[in-house]
């Protein structure tokens, strides 16, 4: 419709040219008539006729031009309206007719270009929608499959949790029929689960206690433990801990020789057995624990803490930590020597002992707007919660929850001694026995003196001096094995008592236990290297080991 390089006037220019061309002839005739009339060459007999002819010559071209313009404009607008209406209805197979070479023709060309591009875009979008629908269906199916797999795995995992929790449940036994001691426990594991219509919880915390009889005395043996790891890993450690401990208690009840152990020996052997079992996991399974024996008659407590939070004493409305000479290493940690440290404590009527895992301190106190959590770092805060609760476990749990969000497994064990406030048995003959034992010693009756000191150690359980004198008198009476037993008891309770260490080393020398003798003597030497008794024993051992001169 357009030839490149040629001048193409606009629509208004062409319209003006047409009007001028149509009016040129009447204008020329009008000028001619006016000229002839002015110079008298033309005589007008009927001027109205001439005026009508001239007006007609003016109007006819104008009407013709107006009609042509209106028709052209109407045709262009009508075609454009048709095309736009069909596009609005979503039809992209239409096209505009370029009937002229003016702006309407160009408009038709541009409109066809737009239609072509819209058609291409629509085809691409349609193709993309078809592909997208297929992709969405495919992804939805994959998601449903994955979700079903997750549900299956979740169900299997919850089943494992359920079975494991049932394995753990009998280990948290409550076996105490004492008339002087009341025991309660509370365990809240962090991981909750639901298997079918059963809900439960699983974790690494464990509380257990039993009646135990050693050397014709009744004890309460208890354990509060916290195995390393969350959920199934922690529960596995708790199962190992509880199973081994329960087997130790059961063996002590069934085997007579086990029931003849002293409390200190029983705890040491229990620790060594637990340590050996956990050491077999090469550090991948660890546990902290507090294990104790409480004399049900006197309230005297023997215990060791394997890297466990300290015991709490609640007495007359005040809470305080039970003093510990040294922490025993965590179960499952090797390479730190023997690592066993025994502690003792005398309870009074009305006293309450509380044991708890580190969940009692692992609290989120607050969370800032940017998500930073503030953790509790004050272990003394637990003492305040104990005082506020009056030593009641349920109230104590509520107080802890009010303080902050619990972020770990939590276990609490409450042991009340003579909660009725009844006094302990008195021993008016204690001073008399002490005088009698000293008299027997001065008279050289070492066997009787040793027996009296044994009785004194049972009556006054907190005294390590009675244990030392019993060991020393048994040595003088040549009862070396018994002397070693009492000396070892004294050593476990007072590891820095040099007199006992020297005596115990000498007892092992007399029994022929040279390695044990040297080991204990080395401990004493580190404490008092210039002690005359140590130097004398070292010299004696040196003479024994030196070859005889010929």
XYZ file of C-alpha atoms in Angstrom:
550
model
C 0.000 0.000 0.000
C 2.976 2.308 0.434
C 6.002 2.663 -1.807
C 9.206 3.307 0.116
C 10.993 6.546 -0.811
C 7.884 8.342 -2.153
C 6.270 11.362 -0.511
C 3.047 10.307 1.196
C 0.927 13.231 2.423
C -1.165 12.771 5.484
C -4.851 12.078 5.597
C -5.694 15.785 6.249
C -3.463 16.895 3.356
C -5.129 14.513 0.933
C -8.530 15.633 2.113
C -7.592 19.306 1.635
C -6.183 18.563 -1.824
C -9.421 16.829 -2.835
C -11.615 19.705 -1.628
C -9.440 22.291 -3.393
C -9.439 20.235 -6.587
C -13.229 19.905 -6.545
C -13.766 23.606 -5.828
C -11.197 24.876 -8.332
C -13.596 24.827 -11.325
C -16.495 26.750 -9.667
C -14.047 29.234 -8.190
C -12.527 29.789 -11.636
C -15.945 30.300 -13.168
C -16.910 32.672 -10.374
C -13.784 34.768 -10.872
C -14.432 34.823 -14.638
C -18.020 35.944 -14.200
C -17.061 38.650 -11.705
C -14.364 39.893 -14.101
C -16.782 39.990 -17.059
C -19.406 41.672 -14.954
C -17.053 44.389 -13.709
C -15.867 45.303 -17.242
C -19.404 45.165 -18.669
C -18.754 42.366 -20.952
C -21.394 40.182 -19.307
C -25.001 41.108 -18.982
C -26.887 39.257 -16.265
C -30.579 39.178 -16.948
C -31.445 36.691 -14.159
C -28.928 37.047 -11.259
C -30.751 34.556 -9.030
C -30.186 31.845 -11.586
C -26.535 32.588 -11.774
C -26.221 32.708 -7.972
C -28.004 29.347 -7.699
C -25.694 27.832 -10.296
C -22.613 29.139 -8.489
C -23.895 27.927 -5.073
C -24.644 24.536 -6.568
C -21.154 24.413 -8.032
C -19.801 25.135 -4.536
C -22.054 22.708 -2.624
C -21.797 19.705 -4.915
C -18.006 19.266 -4.554
C -18.274 19.895 -0.816
C -20.975 17.277 -0.346
C -19.096 14.805 -2.502
C -15.902 15.398 -0.529
C -17.726 15.148 2.835
C -19.390 11.926 1.780
C -16.109 10.431 0.652
C -14.401 11.442 3.882
C -17.236 10.168 6.073
C -17.326 6.891 4.204
C -13.578 6.406 4.515
C -13.582 7.283 8.231
C -16.586 5.080 8.902
C -15.048 2.128 7.055
C -11.757 2.450 8.949
C -13.378 2.856 12.371
C -15.879 0.090 11.692
C -13.144 -2.368 10.741
C -11.058 -1.385 13.767
C -14.082 -1.766 16.058
C -14.824 -5.198 14.574
C -11.281 -6.406 15.131
C -11.058 -5.055 18.688
C -14.439 -6.554 19.608
C -13.349 -10.004 18.422
C -10.048 -9.640 20.263
C -12.001 -8.767 23.382
C -13.930 -12.019 22.957
C -10.650 -13.931 22.922
C -10.476 -14.581 19.175
C -6.982 -14.225 17.800
C -7.717 -15.493 14.244
C -8.992 -12.091 12.988
C -7.174 -9.509 10.876
C -7.751 -5.872 9.903
C -8.221 -4.975 6.206
C -5.801 -2.270 4.991
C -8.070 -0.737 2.287
C -6.291 2.595 1.946
C -2.777 3.917 2.111
C -3.620 6.547 4.704
C -3.426 6.438 8.506
C -6.314 3.965 8.595
C -4.326 1.634 6.381
C -1.262 1.970 8.595
C -3.451 1.463 11.645
C -4.711 -1.799 10.137
C -1.135 -2.932 9.488
C -0.059 -2.148 13.075
C -3.186 -3.770 14.445
C -2.436 -6.932 12.467
C 1.097 -6.947 13.914
C -0.326 -6.645 17.431
C -2.792 -9.449 16.731
C 0.021 -11.636 15.430
C 2.107 -11.047 18.548
C -0.855 -11.616 20.816
C -1.581 -14.859 18.974
C 2.012 -16.021 19.473
C 1.916 -15.064 23.162
C -1.409 -16.808 23.617
C -0.100 -19.963 21.944
C 2.990 -19.927 24.183
C 0.907 -19.337 27.295
C -1.486 -22.097 26.297
C 1.416 -24.470 25.775
C 2.928 -23.424 29.099
C -0.405 -23.908 30.852
C -0.746 -27.370 29.408
C 2.812 -28.235 30.458
C 2.300 -26.555 33.825
C -0.832 -28.543 34.472
C 0.998 -31.741 33.663
C 3.942 -30.636 35.817
C 1.646 -29.723 38.701
C -0.064 -33.092 38.482
C 3.300 -34.821 38.402
C 4.666 -32.823 41.335
C 1.449 -33.300 43.273
C 1.667 -37.035 42.774
C 5.321 -37.038 43.832
C 4.433 -34.955 46.886
C 1.605 -37.297 47.799
C 3.962 -40.256 47.419
C 6.620 -38.551 49.544
C 4.037 -37.573 52.124
C 2.805 -41.136 52.292
C 6.381 -42.343 52.746
C 6.889 -39.779 55.499
C 3.684 -40.913 57.177
C 4.829 -44.512 56.952
C 8.241 -43.656 58.382
C 6.619 -41.517 61.075
C 4.344 -44.384 62.006
C 7.311 -46.755 62.125
C 9.289 -44.249 64.190
C 6.407 -43.754 66.591
C 6.157 -47.525 66.813
C 9.834 -47.668 67.745
C 9.252 -44.916 70.296
C 6.289 -46.816 71.702
C 8.182 -50.091 72.067
C 11.251 -48.363 73.486
C 9.163 -46.492 76.042
C 7.707 -49.815 77.150
C 11.220 -51.205 77.565
C 12.142 -48.200 79.672
C 9.029 -48.228 81.845
C 9.824 -51.268 84.067
C 13.299 -49.882 84.721
C 11.771 -46.837 86.436
C 10.634 -49.084 89.268
C 9.391 -47.939 92.647
C 10.288 -50.590 95.195
C 10.471 -49.143 98.694
C 8.486 -50.382 101.691
C 10.392 -48.493 104.354
C 8.547 -47.040 107.334
C 11.116 -44.280 107.791
C 11.702 -43.161 104.207
C 9.179 -41.899 101.649
C 10.274 -41.710 98.018
C 8.585 -40.041 95.039
C 9.706 -39.536 91.476
C 8.632 -37.345 88.574
C 9.871 -37.770 85.002
C 8.944 -35.547 82.046
C 10.674 -36.535 78.824
C 10.997 -33.840 76.165
C 9.967 -35.956 73.159
C 6.227 -36.633 72.924
C 4.716 -39.105 70.453
C 1.445 -40.760 69.527
C 1.213 -44.292 68.181
C -2.240 -45.313 67.032
C -4.450 -44.397 69.987
C -1.601 -44.416 72.507
C 0.316 -41.298 73.516
C 3.605 -41.300 75.354
C 7.001 -39.717 75.818
C 10.569 -40.864 75.411
C 13.951 -39.571 76.501
C 17.146 -40.249 78.393
C 16.128 -39.475 81.985
C 15.657 -42.256 84.516
C 14.636 -42.531 88.169
C 14.635 -45.806 90.078
C 14.857 -46.913 93.706
C 14.774 -50.200 95.624
C 15.041 -51.674 99.082
C 18.424 -53.334 99.604
C 19.867 -55.285 102.517
C 23.622 -55.200 103.124
C 25.317 -56.795 106.135
C 21.993 -57.152 107.941
C 21.092 -53.471 107.543
C 18.265 -52.100 105.413
C 19.105 -49.448 102.835
C 17.304 -47.504 100.173
C 19.302 -47.602 96.944
C 18.387 -44.981 94.351
C 19.536 -43.726 90.970
C 18.749 -40.562 89.063
C 20.355 -40.656 85.615
C 20.501 -38.648 82.412
C 21.759 -40.455 79.305
C 23.393 -38.450 76.529
C 21.305 -37.700 73.452
C 17.711 -36.933 72.562
C 14.726 -39.192 71.966
C 15.744 -42.681 70.883
C 19.471 -42.226 71.547
C 18.867 -40.956 75.060
C 16.325 -43.697 75.695
C 18.866 -46.291 74.562
C 21.368 -44.987 77.080
C 18.713 -44.933 79.811
C 17.802 -48.555 79.029
C 21.441 -49.607 79.331
C 21.838 -47.630 82.557
C 18.632 -48.947 84.105
C 19.190 -52.542 83.021
C 22.719 -52.760 84.398
C 21.720 -51.034 87.635
C 18.695 -53.279 88.127
C 20.843 -56.352 87.540
C 23.340 -55.125 90.165
C 20.539 -54.677 92.699
C 18.992 -58.061 91.874
C 22.369 -59.797 92.117
C 22.986 -58.226 95.517
C 19.689 -59.623 96.770
C 20.280 -63.127 95.418
C 23.996 -63.721 95.997
C 25.055 -63.891 99.634
C 28.571 -62.590 99.029
C 27.151 -59.497 97.351
C 24.958 -58.841 100.364
C 28.005 -58.926 102.658
C 29.564 -55.846 101.093
C 29.915 -52.586 102.948
C 27.951 -49.633 101.492
C 31.140 -47.966 100.251
C 32.258 -51.165 98.521
C 28.844 -51.728 96.984
C 28.768 -48.235 95.482
C 32.340 -48.520 94.209
C 31.644 -51.871 92.548
C 28.383 -50.562 91.082
C 30.218 -47.579 89.622
C 32.947 -49.764 88.149
C 30.405 -52.089 86.536
C 28.423 -49.191 85.086
C 31.605 -47.545 83.862
C 32.806 -50.763 82.211
C 29.521 -51.249 80.346
C 29.388 -47.656 79.077
C 33.078 -47.719 78.169
C 32.349 -50.547 75.719
C 30.515 -48.015 73.518
C 33.763 -46.088 72.885
C 32.356 -42.755 73.989
C 29.244 -42.883 71.789
C 27.039 -43.509 74.813
C 27.475 -41.524 78.002
C 25.387 -40.779 81.051
C 25.473 -38.678 84.166
C 24.017 -40.159 87.327
C 23.788 -39.882 91.072
C 23.641 -43.223 92.895
C 23.120 -43.485 96.625
C 22.512 -45.762 99.570
C 20.553 -44.428 102.534
C 20.454 -46.271 105.834
C 16.749 -46.623 106.529
C 17.275 -46.574 110.292
C 19.759 -43.746 110.785
C 19.253 -41.685 107.622
C 22.972 -41.781 106.829
C 23.550 -41.302 103.101
C 26.364 -42.721 100.965
C 26.440 -41.564 97.349
C 28.537 -40.732 94.318
C 27.744 -38.194 91.619
C 28.961 -38.977 88.108
C 28.976 -35.454 86.663
C 25.348 -35.022 87.755
C 23.682 -31.876 89.133
C 24.183 -31.690 92.915
C 21.732 -33.110 95.407
C 19.589 -30.582 97.243
C 18.822 -30.682 100.966
C 15.505 -29.177 102.039
C 15.596 -28.628 105.789
C 13.282 -26.438 107.865
C 12.101 -24.416 104.864
C 15.595 -23.761 103.484
C 17.205 -25.388 100.447
C 20.937 -25.911 99.963
C 23.243 -28.122 97.944
C 24.563 -31.254 99.625
C 28.364 -30.845 99.805
C 30.419 -33.141 97.578
C 34.151 -33.680 98.053
C 34.730 -34.368 94.344
C 32.728 -35.299 91.264
C 33.051 -38.775 89.821
C 33.600 -38.770 86.067
C 30.675 -39.223 83.701
C 29.854 -42.806 82.736
C 31.329 -43.596 79.331
C 34.318 -41.247 79.727
C 37.649 -43.015 79.976
C 41.268 -42.024 80.524
C 40.910 -40.263 83.888
C 42.227 -42.929 86.261
C 39.992 -44.640 88.780
C 37.803 -41.566 89.007
C 35.578 -42.786 91.866
C 34.751 -40.335 94.667
C 32.380 -41.189 97.487
C 30.468 -38.651 99.557
C 28.445 -39.070 102.741
C 25.819 -37.014 104.527
C 23.804 -37.394 107.739
C 20.106 -36.628 107.495
C 17.978 -35.391 110.352
C 14.315 -36.272 110.923
C 12.144 -34.191 108.579
C 14.916 -33.681 106.011
C 14.179 -34.033 102.303
C 16.763 -34.886 99.643
C 16.008 -33.888 96.046
C 17.873 -35.261 93.037
C 17.284 -33.920 89.549
C 18.688 -33.945 86.029
C 20.033 -30.824 84.310
C 16.585 -30.252 82.806
C 15.800 -28.424 86.046
C 18.253 -25.688 85.012
C 17.937 -25.794 81.190
C 15.274 -23.121 80.864
C 14.539 -20.430 78.278
C 13.673 -17.374 80.351
C 12.601 -15.123 77.463
C 12.770 -14.649 73.688
C 13.466 -11.270 72.084
C 11.627 -9.904 69.036
C 14.512 -10.952 66.762
C 14.352 -14.534 68.044
C 17.313 -14.479 70.450
C 16.592 -16.688 73.463
C 17.842 -15.953 76.954
C 18.837 -19.113 78.839
C 19.026 -19.599 82.571
C 22.628 -19.776 83.813
C 21.981 -19.622 87.560
C 21.905 -23.063 89.177
C 20.995 -21.450 92.513
C 17.627 -20.490 91.012
C 16.568 -24.119 91.518
C 17.066 -23.695 95.270
C 14.565 -20.834 95.245
C 12.040 -22.968 93.366
C 12.469 -25.748 95.965
C 11.815 -23.325 98.814
C 8.793 -21.835 97.050
C 7.314 -25.303 96.488
C 7.968 -26.540 100.015
C 9.746 -29.569 98.565
C 6.589 -30.902 96.867
C 7.395 -32.417 93.456
C 4.246 -31.383 91.586
C 4.420 -27.855 92.936
C 8.139 -27.767 92.136
C 7.445 -28.751 88.522
C 4.855 -25.980 88.263
C 7.314 -23.437 89.664
C 9.974 -24.496 87.170
C 7.524 -24.192 84.271
C 6.489 -20.741 85.486
C 10.136 -19.673 85.499
C 10.806 -20.569 81.863
C 10.397 -23.038 79.033
C 11.914 -26.450 79.774
C 14.232 -27.384 76.899
C 15.431 -30.824 78.015
C 14.276 -34.016 79.672
C 13.469 -33.432 83.329
C 13.513 -35.942 86.174
C 13.139 -35.293 89.887
C 13.541 -37.717 92.802
C 12.337 -36.827 96.303
C 13.518 -38.744 99.397
C 12.033 -37.747 102.747
C 13.578 -39.143 105.951
C 11.237 -39.545 108.917
C 8.798 -36.961 107.615
C 6.776 -37.438 110.821
C 9.652 -35.784 112.701
C 10.316 -38.761 114.970
C 13.820 -38.769 116.402
C 16.527 -41.268 115.532
C 17.686 -43.965 117.873
C 20.044 -42.781 120.600
C 23.092 -44.737 121.733
C 23.891 -43.954 125.359
C 26.621 -46.615 125.406
C 28.620 -44.910 122.640
C 31.075 -43.235 125.017
C 31.392 -46.424 127.065
C 32.230 -48.458 123.956
C 34.816 -45.892 122.961
C 36.520 -46.151 126.384
C 36.332 -49.921 126.248
C 37.933 -50.040 122.791
C 40.827 -47.841 123.903
C 41.348 -49.981 126.997
C 41.436 -53.157 124.902
C 43.963 -51.535 122.564
C 46.278 -50.499 125.432
C 46.057 -53.989 126.884
C 47.092 -55.481 123.549
C 43.749 -57.177 122.947
C 43.676 -56.017 119.324
C 40.977 -58.442 118.232
C 38.507 -57.123 120.799
C 39.540 -53.533 120.099
C 38.901 -54.088 116.381
C 35.465 -55.564 117.091
C 34.543 -52.611 119.308
C 35.656 -50.120 116.652
C 33.526 -51.975 114.102
C 30.518 -51.537 116.383
C 31.387 -47.882 116.874
C 31.529 -47.373 113.088
C 28.004 -48.795 112.837
C 26.713 -46.580 115.645
C 28.485 -43.411 114.480
C 28.475 -43.861 110.722
C 29.847 -40.418 109.894
C 33.139 -41.069 111.705
C 36.063 -42.096 109.511
C 38.276 -42.369 112.623
C 36.411 -45.480 113.754
C 37.036 -47.045 110.338
C 40.734 -46.234 110.539
C 41.130 -47.632 114.060
C 39.191 -50.778 113.131
C 41.558 -51.295 110.185
C 44.647 -50.628 112.279
C 43.579 -52.993 115.085
C 42.709 -55.743 112.584
C 46.190 -55.363 111.105
C 47.765 -55.718 114.551
C 45.559 -58.779 115.084
C 46.870 -60.094 111.739
C 43.399 -60.033 110.152
C 44.864 -58.417 107.071
C 41.934 -58.945 104.705
C 39.447 -57.339 107.104
C 41.989 -54.613 107.815
C 42.134 -53.854 104.080
C 38.324 -53.731 103.881
C 38.030 -51.099 106.606
C 41.046 -49.217 105.314
C 39.545 -49.065 101.815
C 36.251 -47.827 103.271
C 38.095 -45.064 105.070
C 40.088 -44.218 101.933
C 36.951 -43.896 99.779
C 35.404 -41.511 102.300
C 38.607 -39.648 103.227
C 41.032 -39.981 100.281
C 43.471 -37.434 101.780
C 43.781 -39.040 105.229
C 47.500 -39.863 105.129
C 47.601 -42.034 108.284
C 44.977 -44.320 106.791
C 46.748 -44.430 103.405
C 50.017 -45.517 105.039
C 48.237 -48.135 107.154
C 46.267 -49.420 104.133
C 49.417 -49.659 102.010
C 51.079 -51.647 104.804
C 48.062 -53.985 105.013
C 48.345 -54.728 101.304
C 52.085 -55.297 101.750
C 51.381 -57.851 104.451
C 48.827 -59.537 102.169
C 51.364 -59.662 99.351
C 49.500 -57.153 97.152
C 52.659 -55.283 96.163
C 51.164 -53.352 93.231
C 48.217 -52.123 95.283
C 50.584 -51.241 98.101
C 52.757 -49.122 95.792
C 49.718 -47.464 94.253
C 48.326 -46.324 97.613
C 51.755 -45.367 98.893
C 52.201 -43.131 95.860
C 48.959 -41.344 96.758
C 50.242 -40.739 100.274
C 53.628 -39.545 98.979
C 51.991 -36.921 96.782
C 50.239 -35.540 99.876
C 53.135 -35.682 102.392
C 56.405 -36.634 100.702
C 58.441 -36.148 103.919
C 56.153 -38.125 106.223
C 58.369 -40.451 108.356
C 55.901 -43.353 108.185
C 55.853 -43.123 104.388
C 59.648 -43.031 104.182
C 59.896 -46.004 106.557
C 57.480 -48.076 104.459
C 59.285 -47.097 101.249
C 62.590 -48.187 102.782
C 61.041 -51.486 103.851
C 59.731 -52.135 100.333
C 63.111 -51.221 98.873
C 64.891 -53.745 101.109
C 62.429 -56.444 100.132
C 62.907 -55.764 96.416
C 66.730 -55.494 96.616
C 68.715 -58.715 95.920
C 70.396 -60.295 98.967
C 74.170 -59.835 99.238
C 76.370 -62.965 99.322
